[in-house]
Amino acid sequence: MTAAGRAVLAVAVAALVSAMSAATAVRGQGAGAPERRSESPERRSESPEPTGFFPHGIAVGDFNRDGIPDAVVPASAERKITVLIGDGRGGFARNDAYPAGVGPSWVEVGDWNGDGKLDIVVANTGGGSLTFYVGDGTGVFAVAQELAGIPGPVSIVVLDVNRDGRPDLGVLQAGESKLLIVENRGGRFAPGVVYLVGRAPHIATRVDLNRDGIADVVAGTFARHVLSVLMGRADGTFAPAREFPVGRFPHYAVAGDWNRDGHVDLAVACAGDDAVVLLHGDGAGGLAKAGALGTGINPHGLTGADFNGDGLLDLAVSTRSGREHRVYLADGRGGFAAAPPIRLDHDLIALASADLDRDGIADLMLVSASHHTVLVLKGDGKGGFAPFGRPPSS
């Protein structure tokens, strides 16, 4: 099977699982009463953390305000989200499940009601809705709103569209090929303006391509393998989307300044090319291909952090069909050097970087769709990673 064929198959399987979730029973309990799972601290730090069936993304925040990163993961075939409260040692002190809609596939965090405590939103792709949760500042959440009538929401970006200090949302709708702005009206949300993007959009990323302090949105699209770029304007609207070639089946994207010319660049995981495609920005919203980094088969997840402490943004990419997951260290001149690969026999659909043990070094959280878990890996400060308590492999 070709790389493109593998990517198509992966997308089809994800869609099928979301559809199947309509018949899956909700295992979480009522709002404000999470289904709680506890373990010994030793096992938490050494073992993968369960998430529910077919986890499909991850978002990081400090939900209990203790200075330790926490995470939330949607289980797309079990109608729930799992909130993981970090223990500061590379494990999790709590594992709490909350009910969601049909086929939850994307999560984001923000302070919806302005009380200084992080909240959560999940896109229920199969059910055509968004579920909003409010946090109490201790890591406990309650469902605050269910916003229905949004067909096929596949990803969300948090952005203050009208610059009123309240976070709004941009919701990408795959079947509609639209970016829907969902307005925050004092902690309650309502659908707003709709913008057209390229056919079959998949993942949206918030960026500021022209550094004007106004959020822009980049959406990877599958039908023509391009990026749809919507430039934000001072009046709270977006300019019509422009398209830029990228690669086959673009997934996650990371923004940075790879060549340190002062312009925002992008890196995009392209599943059909088995590569991370690099694009240089021109400072005005334009993007041009500038090279590619080879990956394992069917790359999907991508995150950026300074993994070796040199002040440059590096990249980690996960794959869905191979056993090697790559780390690339930036050289500040537009190039990247490969660090030792991470070898895990998992379908890693997403990953995130955070300092899980507060040692000043970026670590990784990896979402395993095949094993229905989150794995944690400790960074060594040189670009290497290994399970907590074990030395990195050379």
PDB file of N, CA, C and O in Angstrom, residues 9 14 29 40 73 105 162 205 225 257 283 287 323 333 349:
ATOM      1  N   LEU A   9      -6.618   5.329   4.466  1.00  0.00           N
ATOM      2  CA  LEU A   9      -7.153   4.282   5.326  1.00  0.00           C
ATOM      3  C   LEU A   9      -7.261   4.769   6.769  1.00  0.00           C
ATOM      4  O   LEU A   9      -8.268   4.523   7.439  1.00  0.00           O
ATOM      5  N   ALA A  14     -10.703   6.385  11.319  1.00  0.00           N
ATOM      6  CA  ALA A  14     -11.090   7.356  12.336  1.00  0.00           C
ATOM      7  C   ALA A  14     -12.545   7.762  12.176  1.00  0.00           C
ATOM      8  O   ALA A  14     -13.288   7.876  13.147  1.00  0.00           O
ATOM      9  N   GLN A  29     -19.981   9.426  34.657  1.00  0.00           N
ATOM     10  CA  GLN A  29     -21.120   9.714  35.510  1.00  0.00           C
ATOM     11  C   GLN A  29     -21.613  11.111  35.211  1.00  0.00           C
ATOM     12  O   GLN A  29     -21.174  11.772  34.282  1.00  0.00           O
ATOM     13  N   SER A  40      -1.592   3.421  42.737  1.00  0.00           N
ATOM     14  CA  SER A  40      -0.449   3.775  43.565  1.00  0.00           C
ATOM     15  C   SER A  40       0.452   4.732  42.813  1.00  0.00           C
ATOM     16  O   SER A  40       0.541   4.676  41.593  1.00  0.00           O
ATOM     17  N   VAL A  73      -7.980  14.432  27.467  1.00  0.00           N
ATOM     18  CA  VAL A  73      -7.939  13.595  26.266  1.00  0.00           C
ATOM     19  C   VAL A  73      -9.358  13.146  25.931  1.00  0.00           C
ATOM     20  O   VAL A  73     -10.074  12.645  26.807  1.00  0.00           O
ATOM     21  N   SER A 105     -13.590  14.169  19.515  1.00  0.00           N
ATOM     22  CA  SER A 105     -12.325  13.967  18.814  1.00  0.00           C
ATOM     23  C   SER A 105     -11.324  15.092  19.017  1.00  0.00           C
ATOM     24  O   SER A 105     -10.168  14.953  18.603  1.00  0.00           O
ATOM     25  N   ASN A 162     -12.987  39.249  18.406  1.00  0.00           N
ATOM     26  CA  ASN A 162     -13.357  40.671  18.467  1.00  0.00           C
ATOM     27  C   ASN A 162     -12.551  41.456  19.498  1.00  0.00           C
ATOM     28  O   ASN A 162     -12.851  42.615  19.768  1.00  0.00           O
ATOM     29  N   THR A 205      -5.017  25.587  13.017  1.00  0.00           N
ATOM     30  CA  THR A 205      -3.960  26.057  13.904  1.00  0.00           C
ATOM     31  C   THR A 205      -4.023  27.581  13.982  1.00  0.00           C
ATOM     32  O   THR A 205      -4.135  28.249  12.948  1.00  0.00           O
ATOM     33  N   HIS A 225      -4.780  18.952  -0.748  1.00  0.00           N
ATOM     34  CA  HIS A 225      -3.487  18.906  -0.064  1.00  0.00           C
ATOM     35  C   HIS A 225      -2.843  20.293   0.008  1.00  0.00           C
ATOM     36  O   HIS A 225      -1.685  20.486  -0.353  1.00  0.00           O
ATOM     37  N   ASP A 257      10.011  30.288  13.995  1.00  0.00           N
ATOM     38  CA  ASP A 257      10.849  31.038  13.062  1.00  0.00           C
ATOM     39  C   ASP A 257      12.106  30.208  12.808  1.00  0.00           C
ATOM     40  O   ASP A 257      13.115  30.354  13.488  1.00  0.00           O
ATOM     41  N   GLY A 283       6.162  37.077   6.070  1.00  0.00           N
ATOM     42  CA  GLY A 283       5.827  38.181   6.954  1.00  0.00           C
ATOM     43  C   GLY A 283       4.534  38.877   6.605  1.00  0.00           C
ATOM     44  O   GLY A 283       4.092  39.772   7.339  1.00  0.00           O
ATOM     45  N   LEU A 287       3.247  31.792   2.322  1.00  0.00           N
ATOM     46  CA  LEU A 287       4.025  30.628   2.745  1.00  0.00           C
ATOM     47  C   LEU A 287       4.599  29.929   1.531  1.00  0.00           C
ATOM     48  O   LEU A 287       3.931  29.814   0.495  1.00  0.00           O
ATOM     49  N   ARG A 323       6.954   2.116  14.048  1.00  0.00           N
ATOM     50  CA  ARG A 323       7.441   1.959  15.416  1.00  0.00           C
ATOM     51  C   ARG A 323       8.421   3.054  15.823  1.00  0.00           C
ATOM     52  O   ARG A 323       8.848   3.099  16.972  1.00  0.00           O
ATOM     53  N   ARG A 333      19.166  28.039  11.394  1.00  0.00           N
ATOM     54  CA  ARG A 333      19.428  28.500  10.030  1.00  0.00           C
ATOM     55  C   ARG A 333      18.389  27.940   9.049  1.00  0.00           C
ATOM     56  O   ARG A 333      18.583  27.995   7.836  1.00  0.00           O
ATOM     57  N   ILE A 349      -1.427   8.927  17.848  1.00  0.00           N
ATOM     58  CA  ILE A 349      -2.246   9.833  17.055  1.00  0.00           C
ATOM     59  C   ILE A 349      -1.990  11.294  17.378  1.00  0.00           C
ATOM     60  O   ILE A 349      -2.257  12.175  16.566  1.00  0.00           O
TER      61      ILE A 349
END
